[in-house]
Short mmCIF file of C-alpha atoms in Angstrom, two decimals:
data_model
loop_
_atom_site.label_atom_id
_atom_site.label_comp_id
_atom_site.label_asym_id
_atom_site.label_seq_id
_atom_site.Cartn_x
_atom_site.Cartn_y
_atom_site.Cartn_z
CA MET R 721 150.70 100.12 39.75
CA THR R 722 149.14 101.30 42.91
CA ARG R 723 147.99 98.45 45.24
CA VAL R 724 144.52 99.28 46.55
CA THR R 725 142.47 96.93 49.11
CA VAL R 726 139.03 97.48 49.59
CA ILE R 727 137.58 96.49 52.79
CA GLY R 728 133.94 95.79 53.62
CA GLY R 729 130.52 94.06 52.20
CA GLY R 730 126.93 94.67 50.70
CA LYS R 731 126.25 97.07 47.93
CA GLY R 732 128.30 99.90 49.48
CA GLN R 733 131.80 98.06 48.68
CA SER R 734 130.63 97.06 45.02
CA LEU R 735 129.71 100.50 44.30
CA ILE R 736 133.20 101.66 45.46
CA LEU R 737 134.57 98.85 43.14
CA ARG R 738 132.76 99.91 40.30
CA GLY R 739 134.33 103.44 40.21
CA LEU R 740 137.99 102.05 41.16
CA LYS R 741 137.80 99.27 38.38
CA ASN R 742 137.94 102.08 35.67
CA ILE R 743 141.01 103.84 37.10
CA GLU R 744 144.12 102.86 35.12
CA GLY R 745 147.26 101.68 37.27
CA LEU R 746 145.39 100.00 40.11
CA ASP R 747 146.01 96.76 41.67
CA ILE R 748 142.72 95.98 43.28
CA ARG R 749 141.89 93.44 46.18
CA ALA R 750 138.51 93.41 47.75
CA ILE R 751 138.51 91.97 51.13
CA VAL R 752 134.80 90.71 51.73
CA SER R 753 132.78 90.02 54.89
CA VAL R 754 131.43 86.52 55.19
CA SER R 755 129.13 87.03 58.16
CA ASP R 756 125.72 87.41 56.63
CA ASP R 757 123.00 85.01 57.66
CA GLY R 758 119.84 86.04 55.68
CA GLY R 759 118.28 85.33 52.87
CA SER R 760 119.40 83.13 50.28
CA THR R 761 123.27 83.20 51.59
CA GLY R 762 122.13 82.32 54.97
CA ARG R 763 119.92 78.97 53.73
CA LEU R 764 123.05 78.01 51.58
CA ARG R 765 125.69 78.56 54.23
CA SER R 766 123.61 76.74 56.81
CA GLU R 767 122.92 73.79 54.39
CA PHE R 768 126.25 73.34 53.20
CA SER R 769 128.70 74.87 55.86
CA LEU R 770 130.06 77.37 53.72
CA PRO R 771 131.13 81.17 54.29
CA ALA R 772 128.26 83.55 53.46
CA MET R 773 128.72 84.29 49.75
CA GLY R 774 126.17 86.77 48.89
CA ASP R 775 128.61 90.01 49.28
CA ILE R 776 131.21 87.98 47.41
CA ARG R 777 128.80 87.54 44.42
CA ASN R 778 128.08 91.23 44.49
CA VAL R 779 131.71 92.10 44.39
CA MET R 780 132.19 89.70 41.15
CA VAL R 781 129.57 91.44 39.41
CA ALA R 782 130.90 95.03 40.31
CA LEU R 783 134.48 94.19 39.24
CA SER R 784 133.53 91.97 36.18
CA GLU R 785 134.48 93.25 32.52
CA SER R 786 132.70 90.54 30.95
CA GLU R 787 129.57 90.94 28.81
CA PRO R 788 126.57 92.27 30.91
CA LEU R 789 124.76 89.10 30.37
CA LEU R 790 126.86 87.04 32.34
CA SER R 791 126.49 89.72 35.33
CA HIS R 792 122.85 89.48 35.08
CA ILE R 793 122.95 85.68 35.24
CA MET R 794 124.80 85.79 38.30
CA GLU R 795 122.33 88.34 39.85
CA PHE R 796 119.23 86.41 38.89
CA ARG R 797 116.76 85.40 41.66
CA PHE R 798 114.29 82.74 41.51
CA ASP R 799 110.75 83.74 42.63
CA GLU R 800 109.34 82.17 45.69
CA MET R 801 106.17 81.64 44.08
CA ASP R 802 107.69 79.41 41.34
CA SER R 803 109.43 77.42 43.21
CA LYS R 804 109.60 76.32 47.05
CA ALA R 805 112.86 74.82 46.77
CA LEU R 806 114.67 77.41 44.94
CA GLY R 807 112.83 80.34 45.64
CA GLY R 808 114.81 83.46 47.03
CA HIS R 809 117.97 81.98 46.01
CA SER R 810 120.22 83.95 43.79
CA LEU R 811 121.76 81.65 40.73
CA GLY R 812 125.00 83.31 41.55
CA ASN R 813 124.99 81.87 45.06
CA LEU R 814 123.89 78.75 43.62
CA ILE R 815 126.96 78.66 41.29
CA LEU R 816 129.42 79.53 43.97
CA THR R 817 127.89 76.91 46.31
CA ALA R 818 128.16 74.29 43.42
CA MET R 819 131.80 75.30 42.49
CA ALA R 820 132.66 75.27 46.11
CA HIS R 821 131.17 71.61 46.74
CA LYS R 822 132.98 70.48 43.11
CA THR R 823 136.36 71.54 44.05
CA GLY R 824 136.22 71.38 47.68
CA ASN R 825 138.01 74.60 48.14
CA PHE R 826 135.81 77.96 48.57
CA MET R 827 138.81 80.10 47.32
CA GLU R 828 139.29 78.13 44.24
CA ALA R 829 135.83 78.31 43.44
CA ILE R 830 135.94 82.17 43.63
CA GLY R 831 139.01 82.28 41.51
CA SER R 832 137.37 79.98 38.73
CA ILE R 833 134.03 81.97 38.55
CA SER R 834 136.17 85.38 38.58
CA LYS R 835 138.23 84.09 35.72
CA ILE R 836 134.75 83.26 33.73
CA LEU R 837 133.39 86.70 34.39
CA ASN R 838 136.85 88.39 33.74
CA VAL R 839 136.99 89.89 36.99
CA LYS R 840 139.28 92.82 37.28
CA GLY R 841 141.56 92.49 40.64
CA GLU R 842 141.17 89.56 43.61
CA ILE R 843 138.37 88.63 45.88
CA ILE R 844 139.26 87.70 49.11
CA PRO R 845 136.74 86.51 51.74
CA ALA R 846 137.80 87.79 55.23
CA SER R 847 137.60 84.15 56.38
CA LEU R 848 136.69 80.79 55.24
CA GLN R 849 134.58 79.77 58.41
CA GLU R 850 131.12 79.90 59.20
CA LEU R 851 130.80 82.82 61.27
CA THR R 852 128.28 84.28 63.43
CA LEU R 853 128.48 87.99 64.34
CA LEU R 854 127.28 89.31 67.54
CA ALA R 855 126.48 92.64 69.06
CA ARG R 856 126.43 93.85 72.48
CA MET R 857 124.11 97.06 73.06
CA LYS R 858 124.83 100.00 75.70
CA ASP R 859 122.19 98.42 77.66
CA GLY R 860 124.13 94.98 77.99
CA THR R 861 121.59 93.15 75.70
CA ILE R 862 123.47 90.57 73.45
CA VAL R 863 122.00 90.24 69.55
CA ARG R 864 122.86 87.33 67.71
CA GLY R 865 123.18 87.00 64.06
CA GLU R 866 124.09 89.83 61.52
CA SER R 867 120.41 89.96 60.16
CA ASN R 868 119.32 90.57 63.74
CA ILE R 869 121.21 93.17 64.62
CA PRO R 870 119.56 96.28 62.92
CA LEU R 871 116.00 95.45 64.13
CA PHE R 872 116.79 96.33 67.77
CA SER R 873 116.09 99.69 68.66
CA ASN R 874 119.22 100.12 70.84
CA HIS R 875 122.84 101.51 70.61
CA ILE R 876 125.58 99.04 69.67
CA GLU R 877 128.26 99.13 72.06
CA ASP R 878 130.67 96.71 70.33
CA ILE R 879 130.69 93.77 67.66
CA PHE R 880 132.24 90.53 68.13
CA TYR R 881 132.19 86.93 67.07
CA ASP R 882 130.96 83.83 69.12
CA HIS R 883 134.17 81.89 68.76
CA PRO R 884 138.01 82.16 67.47
CA VAL R 885 138.17 83.57 64.05
CA GLU R 886 140.77 83.16 61.39
CA ALA R 887 141.70 85.33 58.68
CA THR R 888 142.50 84.14 55.26
CA LYS R 889 146.27 84.47 54.49
CA GLU R 890 145.43 86.02 51.19
CA ALA R 891 143.41 89.07 53.09
CA VAL R 892 146.59 89.53 55.65
CA ASP R 893 149.03 89.87 53.00
CA ALA R 894 146.58 92.22 50.85
CA ILE R 895 146.48 94.69 53.76
CA VAL R 896 150.27 94.38 54.62
CA ASN R 897 151.48 95.04 51.20
CA SER R 898 148.63 97.70 50.02
CA ASP R 899 149.67 101.22 49.03
CA VAL R 900 146.27 102.62 50.11
CA ILE R 901 143.30 100.67 51.88
CA ILE R 902 139.61 101.70 51.50
CA LEU R 903 136.97 101.36 54.07
CA GLY R 904 133.50 101.56 53.39
CA ILE R 905 130.95 102.68 52.33
CA GLY R 906 128.01 100.51 53.83
CA SER R 907 126.78 99.26 57.03
CA LEU R 908 128.85 100.10 59.67
CA TYR R 909 128.66 97.27 62.06
CA THR R 910 127.39 94.55 59.91
CA SER R 911 129.33 95.20 56.95
CA ILE R 912 132.94 96.93 57.68
CA ILE R 913 133.40 96.06 61.37
CA PRO R 914 133.15 92.40 60.80
CA ASN R 915 136.19 92.15 58.83
CA ILE R 916 138.36 94.36 61.12
CA ILE R 917 137.83 92.55 64.27
CA ILE R 918 139.52 89.24 62.92
CA PRO R 919 142.62 89.25 64.76
CA GLU R 920 144.76 88.62 62.32
CA ILE R 921 143.34 91.66 59.87
CA LYS R 922 143.53 94.09 62.97
CA ARG R 923 146.82 93.25 63.49
CA ALA R 924 147.86 93.73 59.60
CA LEU R 925 145.97 96.93 59.75
CA SER R 926 148.35 98.03 62.68
CA ILE R 927 151.60 97.40 61.06
CA THR R 928 150.82 98.15 57.25
CA LYS R 929 152.55 101.25 55.87
CA ALA R 930 149.50 101.76 53.53
CA LYS R 931 147.25 105.21 53.45
CA LYS R 932 143.77 104.34 55.17
CA ILE R 933 140.85 105.89 53.87
CA TYR R 934 137.33 105.87 55.13
CA TYR R 935 134.34 106.72 52.76
CA CYS R 936 131.68 107.74 55.12
CA ASN R 937 128.18 106.98 54.68
CA VAL R 938 125.74 110.02 53.58
CA MET R 939 122.60 108.71 55.47
CA THR R 940 122.63 107.55 59.12
CA GLN R 941 121.37 103.51 59.10
CA PRO R 942 118.11 102.79 61.32
CA GLY R 943 119.26 100.12 64.01
CA GLU R 944 122.96 100.73 63.40
CA THR R 945 123.76 104.28 63.46
CA ASP R 946 120.68 106.30 64.64
CA ASN R 947 121.48 109.85 64.91
CA TYR R 948 125.23 109.42 64.72
CA SER R 949 127.71 112.22 63.54
CA GLY R 950 130.59 111.61 61.37
CA GLU R 951 132.70 111.29 64.32
CA GLU R 952 130.70 108.92 65.99
CA HIS R 953 131.21 106.69 62.54
CA VAL R 954 134.63 107.27 62.67
CA ASN R 955 135.30 106.50 66.36
CA ALA R 956 133.35 103.08 66.07
CA LEU R 957 135.90 102.20 63.39
CA LEU R 958 139.02 103.26 65.18
CA LYS R 959 137.71 101.48 68.44
CA HIS R 960 137.10 98.07 66.82
CA MET R 961 140.16 98.80 64.57
CA GLU R 962 142.63 99.96 67.20
CA SER R 963 144.89 101.65 64.61
CA PRO R 964 144.56 105.20 63.04
CA ILE R 965 142.86 106.30 59.85
CA ASP R 966 144.50 108.84 57.69
CA MET R 967 141.68 110.24 55.68
CA VAL R 968 137.70 110.42 55.49
CA VAL R 969 136.06 111.32 52.55
CA VAL R 970 132.61 113.13 53.11
CA ASP R 971 129.83 113.87 50.79
CA ASN R 972 128.96 117.56 50.57
CA ASN R 973 125.94 117.87 48.70
CA LEU R 974 122.70 119.57 49.83
CA PHE R 975 119.44 117.67 49.43
CA SER R 976 116.01 118.35 48.56
CA GLU R 977 113.63 118.81 51.56
CA ASP R 978 111.33 116.24 49.68
CA ILE R 979 114.03 113.84 49.62
CA LEU R 980 115.13 114.21 53.28
CA LYS R 981 111.37 113.86 54.42
CA LYS R 982 111.32 110.43 53.02
CA TYR R 983 114.66 109.38 54.96
CA ASP R 984 113.15 111.39 58.25
CA GLU R 985 110.01 108.93 58.09
CA GLU R 986 112.57 106.10 58.57
CA SER R 987 114.42 107.79 61.11
CA SER R 988 117.49 108.50 58.67
CA ASN R 989 119.24 111.70 58.59
CA VAL R 990 122.31 113.31 56.98
CA VAL R 991 125.93 112.18 58.38
CA ARG R 992 127.54 115.78 59.30
CA PHE R 993 130.90 116.33 61.26
CA ASN R 994 130.82 118.89 63.93
CA THR R 995 134.20 120.03 63.37
CA ASP R 996 137.37 119.39 60.82
CA ALA R 997 139.89 119.43 63.74
CA HIS R 998 140.67 115.81 63.91
CA ALA R 999 143.76 113.50 63.91
CA TYR R 1000 142.43 112.50 60.39
CA LYS R 1001 142.22 114.55 57.52
CA ILE R 1002 138.57 115.30 56.21
CA ILE R 1003 137.90 115.54 52.30
CA TYR R 1004 134.55 117.05 51.00
CA ASP R 1005 133.66 116.16 47.53
CA ASP R 1006 130.65 115.60 45.15
CA LEU R 1007 130.03 111.44 45.66
CA ALA R 1008 126.37 111.36 45.83
CA SER R 1009 123.47 111.10 43.31
CA THR R 1010 119.43 111.38 43.70
CA SER R 1011 118.60 110.36 40.13
CA SER R 1012 116.85 107.20 41.74
CA GLY R 1013 115.13 109.20 44.26
CA LEU R 1014 117.28 108.08 46.76
CA ILE R 1015 120.53 109.13 48.09
CA ARG R 1016 123.32 106.92 47.03
CA HIS R 1017 127.00 107.15 46.68
CA ASP R 1018 127.80 107.65 42.62
CA ALA R 1019 130.60 105.13 41.06
CA LYS R 1020 131.56 107.66 38.69
CA LYS R 1021 132.06 110.49 41.43
CA ILE R 1022 133.75 108.02 43.57
CA TYR R 1023 136.06 107.38 40.52
CA ASN R 1024 136.62 111.23 39.91
CA ASN R 1025 137.39 111.51 43.76
CA PHE R 1026 139.35 108.73 43.81
CA LYS R 1027 141.66 109.96 41.18
CA LYS R 1028 142.21 113.13 42.68
CA ILE R 1029 143.08 111.56 45.98
CA LEU R 1030 145.60 109.18 44.30
CA GLU R 1031 147.44 112.66 43.14
CA VAL R 1032 148.03 114.08 46.75
CA ILE R 1033 148.66 111.03 49.01
#
């Protein structure tokens, strides 16, 4: 079995896991960011003093091998027009909150629901604390709260927490004992980096013998990575992680002018590397799809790509 740990959060991490779960011979661990403070997740973590569970719910659904109905139930969201109390809440978030309240243990709650959904792999929160993420901008401005960071038209200098943060033992063990560690896809500063700045996780990444692979975003993200090159994406990771990356996987598609125009109107552009001469190896492959009218990584293409990578590492 090849031990693979995927570090991230948001829809990007879930998309990678949808591809990986269908590859035979993988022992999958997902280390998930818990610093989200927006929407249903933000309301529940504030009221019940729990780690953010929205990304954990998404990962559960992505790794589930159960009937689709169970996944749809986890993703169901109450309409704000129908209920002031429940409006905007995801049913999956409420189930996680209820299970954590009943057992008194967030890790146990994740494990119990994972069994119900027949999850392939282990889902591990990066920390069990209630976290508040902060960003220091290049002009010195401090922005507090993950959901607020992309709202500022400024360049991010670094990401940090407002108090000491401890990683879960399970996250540290997964990293140290992995054969391959995957970073990405997703919001660079608010999904991936929040995990790797936790001191125990940073140290584990520095001592692990695993190959570290970064799946680079296809498009820049307004408010986070405006006008970033591929090198700037990787450099931001290296700066916060303080240990090397072995391989960067990059989409090589050419997109239509009509689609790119839509992104240009939102100040988002294709991520390109200026050169291939780096300490890390760049792998180009067909990874994205435009079937939805948007540029998105494709789980089937990640499946095919990672199978090829496994043959050469």
